[in-house]
Amino acid sequence: SFDWNDGLFDVTWSENNENMLITCSGDGSLQIWDMAKTKGPLQVYKEHTLEAYSVDWSQTRGEQLVVSGSWDQTAKLWDPAVGKSLCTFKGHEAVIYSTIWSPHIPGCFASASGDQTLRIWDVKTPGVKLVIPAHQAEVLSCDWCKYDENLLVTGAVDCSLKGWDLRNIRQPVFVLLGHTYAIRRVKFSPFHATILASCSYDFTVRFWDFSKPNPLLETVEHHTEFTCGLDLSLHNRGQV
């Protein structure tokens, strides 16, 4: 285990070194850790001026890029081998809660924000590529479908999950209702194109298949407090 002197809000594994991970924290910094060297962080990046709330390592081969999102309303692009950020992305009008790389398109990431929008960015251009007014509430989480490069899901304070096709953003392609409090994290399945999982301040984890007439597959009520995060195993099809 590693210690840091402020709250840690997110963590991401390196895609090319099984011992490396990056965390982000309440003091606005990112920390790189090496499980083979447990003394302290290898590097600390301190550029965000408020809480760093989200961090993600790119999954596409051939690039080693990390994106972070902050309550300072910016996202930053990092190369872990370089001591400072490569680029800062501005445009959101409230805190950024989630920044997620596309698993399909190199250099493309999505961000979800308290300004009620989902935004799509391309690291090769500084401005925002696409702005989706996703909910009439703060958007706390987003994720990309692993089987469709144009499909994303958002989860929000309005208790709903919405699916978005980037080729036509006028209407969501699906809306999933059932949670009774804000949705904190949503993830698509790595094994099924239409299955996703969400967790919420209503203490539950829910599994959905948006292709079905009754999309709610299961509600898991094991937790006795806010459920803040979840992920699905890439190796074991049934493990969350």
Coordinates of C-alpha atoms in Angstrom, one line a residue:
S1 CA 0.0 0.0 0.0
F2 CA 1.0 3.6 -0.6
D3 CA 0.4 6.7 1.5
W4 CA -0.3 10.2 0.2
N5 CA -1.2 13.2 2.4
D6 CA -4.5 14.0 0.7
G7 CA -7.6 12.1 -0.5
L8 CA -7.1 9.9 -3.6
F9 CA -10.0 10.1 -6.0
D10 CA -9.0 7.9 -8.9
V11 CA -6.4 5.4 -10.1
T12 CA -5.3 4.0 -13.5
W13 CA -3.0 1.2 -14.4
S14 CA -0.2 1.5 -17.0
E15 CA -1.1 -0.3 -20.2
N16 CA 2.6 -1.3 -20.8
N17 CA 4.1 -1.9 -17.3
E18 CA 2.2 -4.1 -14.9
N19 CA 3.9 -2.5 -11.9
M20 CA 3.0 1.1 -12.7
L21 CA 0.0 3.1 -11.7
I22 CA -1.1 6.7 -11.4
T23 CA -3.3 8.2 -8.7
C24 CA -4.8 11.7 -8.5
S25 CA -5.6 13.6 -5.4
G26 CA -7.4 16.4 -3.6
D27 CA -4.3 18.6 -3.7
G28 CA -4.5 18.7 -7.5
S29 CA -1.5 16.5 -8.0
L30 CA -1.0 13.2 -9.9
Q31 CA 1.4 10.5 -8.4
I32 CA 3.2 7.8 -10.3
W33 CA 3.8 4.7 -8.3
D34 CA 5.9 1.6 -9.0
M35 CA 4.9 -1.6 -7.1
A36 CA 8.5 -2.7 -7.3
K37 CA 9.7 0.5 -5.4
T38 CA 7.4 1.0 -2.5
K39 CA 9.3 3.9 -0.9
G40 CA 7.2 6.7 -2.4
P41 CA 5.9 8.0 -5.7
L42 CA 8.4 8.0 -8.7
Q43 CA 7.0 11.3 -9.8
V44 CA 4.5 13.9 -8.7
Y45 CA 2.8 16.2 -11.2
K46 CA 1.3 19.3 -9.6
E47 CA -0.4 21.5 -12.1
H48 CA -4.1 21.4 -11.5
T49 CA -5.2 24.2 -9.1
L50 CA -8.1 22.3 -7.5
E51 CA -8.9 18.6 -6.8
A52 CA -7.7 16.2 -9.5
Y53 CA -10.7 13.9 -9.7
S54 CA -10.1 11.6 -12.7
V55 CA -7.2 10.0 -14.3
D56 CA -7.0 7.5 -17.2
W57 CA -4.1 5.8 -19.1
S58 CA -4.7 5.4 -22.9
Q59 CA -5.5 1.9 -24.1
T60 CA -4.6 2.2 -27.7
R61 CA -1.2 0.7 -28.6
G62 CA 1.7 2.9 -29.7
E63 CA 1.0 5.9 -27.4
Q64 CA 1.7 6.4 -23.7
L65 CA -0.7 9.1 -22.8
V66 CA -2.5 9.9 -19.6
V67 CA -5.5 12.3 -19.2
S68 CA -6.6 13.9 -16.0
G69 CA -9.7 15.9 -15.1
S70 CA -10.0 18.4 -12.4
W71 CA -12.4 20.6 -10.4
D72 CA -10.5 23.5 -11.9
Q73 CA -12.6 22.8 -15.0
T74 CA -9.6 21.7 -17.1
A75 CA -8.4 18.4 -18.5
K76 CA -4.6 17.9 -18.9
L77 CA -2.7 15.6 -21.2
W78 CA 0.5 13.9 -19.8
D79 CA 3.3 11.7 -21.1
P80 CA 4.6 9.9 -18.0
A81 CA 8.1 10.2 -19.3
V82 CA 7.8 14.0 -19.4
G83 CA 7.9 16.1 -16.3
K84 CA 5.1 18.5 -17.2
S85 CA 1.7 18.4 -19.0
L86 CA 1.8 18.4 -22.8
C87 CA -1.5 20.3 -23.2
T88 CA -4.4 21.7 -21.2
F89 CA -8.0 21.4 -22.5
K90 CA -10.4 24.2 -21.5
G91 CA -14.1 24.5 -22.3
H92 CA -16.1 23.0 -19.4
E93 CA -18.0 25.5 -17.3
A94 CA -18.0 23.5 -14.1
V95 CA -16.0 20.8 -12.4
I96 CA -14.8 17.8 -14.5
Y97 CA -15.7 14.5 -12.8
S98 CA -14.6 11.9 -15.4
T99 CA -12.1 11.7 -18.2
I100 CA -12.0 8.5 -20.3
W101 CA -9.9 7.5 -23.3
S102 CA -11.6 6.0 -26.3
P103 CA -10.5 2.3 -26.6
H104 CA -10.9 2.7 -30.4
I105 CA -9.6 6.1 -31.6
P106 CA -6.0 7.1 -30.7
G107 CA -5.8 10.5 -29.0
C108 CA -9.5 10.8 -28.4
F109 CA -11.1 11.1 -24.9
A110 CA -14.4 12.0 -23.3
S111 CA -15.1 14.2 -20.3
A112 CA -18.2 14.4 -18.1
S113 CA -18.9 17.6 -16.0
G114 CA -21.0 19.4 -13.6
D115 CA -21.9 21.7 -16.4
Q116 CA -24.4 19.0 -17.6
T117 CA -22.4 18.1 -20.7
L118 CA -20.4 15.2 -22.2
R119 CA -17.5 16.5 -24.3
I120 CA -15.3 14.7 -26.9
W121 CA -11.8 15.9 -27.4
D122 CA -8.9 15.2 -29.8
V123 CA -5.4 15.7 -28.5
K124 CA -4.2 16.9 -31.9
T125 CA -6.5 20.0 -31.6
P126 CA -6.8 22.2 -28.5
G127 CA -10.5 23.0 -28.8
V128 CA -13.4 20.7 -28.0
K129 CA -14.6 18.4 -30.8
L130 CA -18.1 17.8 -29.7
V131 CA -20.4 19.1 -26.9
I132 CA -23.4 16.9 -25.9
P133 CA -25.9 18.4 -23.5
A134 CA -26.4 15.0 -21.9
H135 CA -28.5 15.6 -18.8
Q136 CA -30.3 18.4 -17.0
A137 CA -28.1 17.7 -14.0
E138 CA -24.4 17.2 -13.1
V139 CA -22.9 14.4 -15.2
L140 CA -20.6 12.3 -12.8
S141 CA -19.5 9.5 -15.0
C142 CA -19.1 8.4 -18.6
D143 CA -17.7 5.4 -20.5
W144 CA -17.0 4.2 -24.1
C145 CA -18.6 1.0 -25.5
K146 CA -15.8 -1.5 -26.2
Y147 CA -17.5 -2.7 -29.4
D148 CA -18.8 0.5 -31.0
E149 CA -16.5 3.5 -31.4
N150 CA -19.5 5.9 -31.7
L151 CA -21.3 4.8 -28.5
L152 CA -20.9 6.3 -25.0
V153 CA -22.9 6.2 -21.8
T154 CA -23.3 8.9 -19.2
G155 CA -24.5 8.7 -15.6
A156 CA -25.8 11.7 -13.7
V157 CA -27.3 13.2 -10.6
D158 CA -30.8 12.8 -12.2
C159 CA -30.5 9.1 -11.5
S160 CA -30.5 8.2 -15.2
L161 CA -28.0 6.5 -17.6
K162 CA -28.1 7.7 -21.2
G163 CA -26.5 6.2 -24.3
W164 CA -25.1 8.6 -26.9
D165 CA -24.3 7.9 -30.6
L166 CA -21.7 10.5 -31.7
R167 CA -23.1 10.5 -35.2
N168 CA -26.5 11.8 -34.0
I169 CA -26.5 13.6 -30.6
R170 CA -30.0 15.1 -30.7
Q171 CA -31.6 12.2 -28.8
P172 CA -30.0 9.5 -26.6
V173 CA -30.1 6.0 -28.1
F174 CA -31.2 4.6 -24.7
V175 CA -32.2 5.8 -21.3
L176 CA -31.9 3.5 -18.3
L177 CA -34.0 4.3 -15.2
G178 CA -34.0 2.6 -11.8
H179 CA -31.4 4.2 -9.5
T180 CA -32.9 6.3 -6.8
Y181 CA -29.9 8.6 -6.2
A182 CA -27.1 10.0 -8.2
I183 CA -25.1 7.6 -10.4
R184 CA -21.4 7.8 -9.5
R185 CA -19.8 5.4 -11.9
V186 CA -20.8 3.5 -15.1
K187 CA -18.8 1.0 -17.1
F188 CA -19.4 -1.0 -20.3
S189 CA -18.8 -4.7 -20.2
P190 CA -15.5 -5.8 -21.9
F191 CA -17.3 -9.0 -23.1
H192 CA -20.8 -7.9 -24.2
A193 CA -21.6 -5.0 -26.5
T194 CA -24.9 -4.1 -24.8
I195 CA -24.2 -4.8 -21.1
L196 CA -23.1 -2.2 -18.6
A197 CA -22.8 -1.8 -14.9
S198 CA -23.5 1.2 -12.7
C199 CA -23.2 2.2 -9.0
S200 CA -24.9 4.9 -7.1
Y201 CA -25.4 6.9 -3.9
D202 CA -28.4 4.6 -3.4
F203 CA -26.0 2.0 -2.2
T204 CA -26.7 -0.4 -5.1
V205 CA -24.8 -1.8 -8.1
R206 CA -27.0 -2.5 -11.1
F207 CA -26.4 -4.5 -14.3
W208 CA -28.2 -3.5 -17.5
D209 CA -28.6 -4.8 -21.1
F210 CA -29.9 -1.9 -23.1
S211 CA -30.9 -4.2 -26.0
K212 CA -33.6 -5.8 -23.9
P213 CA -37.2 -4.5 -23.5
N214 CA -36.6 -4.8 -19.7
P215 CA -33.0 -3.7 -19.5
L216 CA -32.4 -4.0 -15.7
L217 CA -30.7 -7.4 -15.3
E218 CA -29.9 -7.3 -11.7
T219 CA -29.7 -5.0 -8.6
V220 CA -27.0 -5.9 -6.1
E221 CA -27.7 -4.5 -2.6
H222 CA -24.6 -5.6 -0.6
H223 CA -23.2 -2.2 0.2
T224 CA -24.3 -0.3 3.3
E225 CA -22.8 3.1 2.1
F226 CA -22.5 5.1 -1.0
T227 CA -21.1 3.0 -3.9
C228 CA -18.5 5.3 -5.5
G229 CA -16.6 3.1 -8.0
L230 CA -16.6 -0.1 -9.9
D231 CA -14.9 -1.9 -12.8
L232 CA -15.3 -5.1 -14.7
S233 CA -12.5 -7.6 -15.1
L234 CA -10.9 -8.0 -18.5
H235 CA -9.9 -11.5 -17.6
N236 CA -12.8 -13.1 -15.8
R237 CA -16.1 -12.5 -17.6
G238 CA -18.2 -12.7 -14.5
Q239 CA -16.1 -10.6 -12.1
V240 CA -16.7 -7.1 -11.0

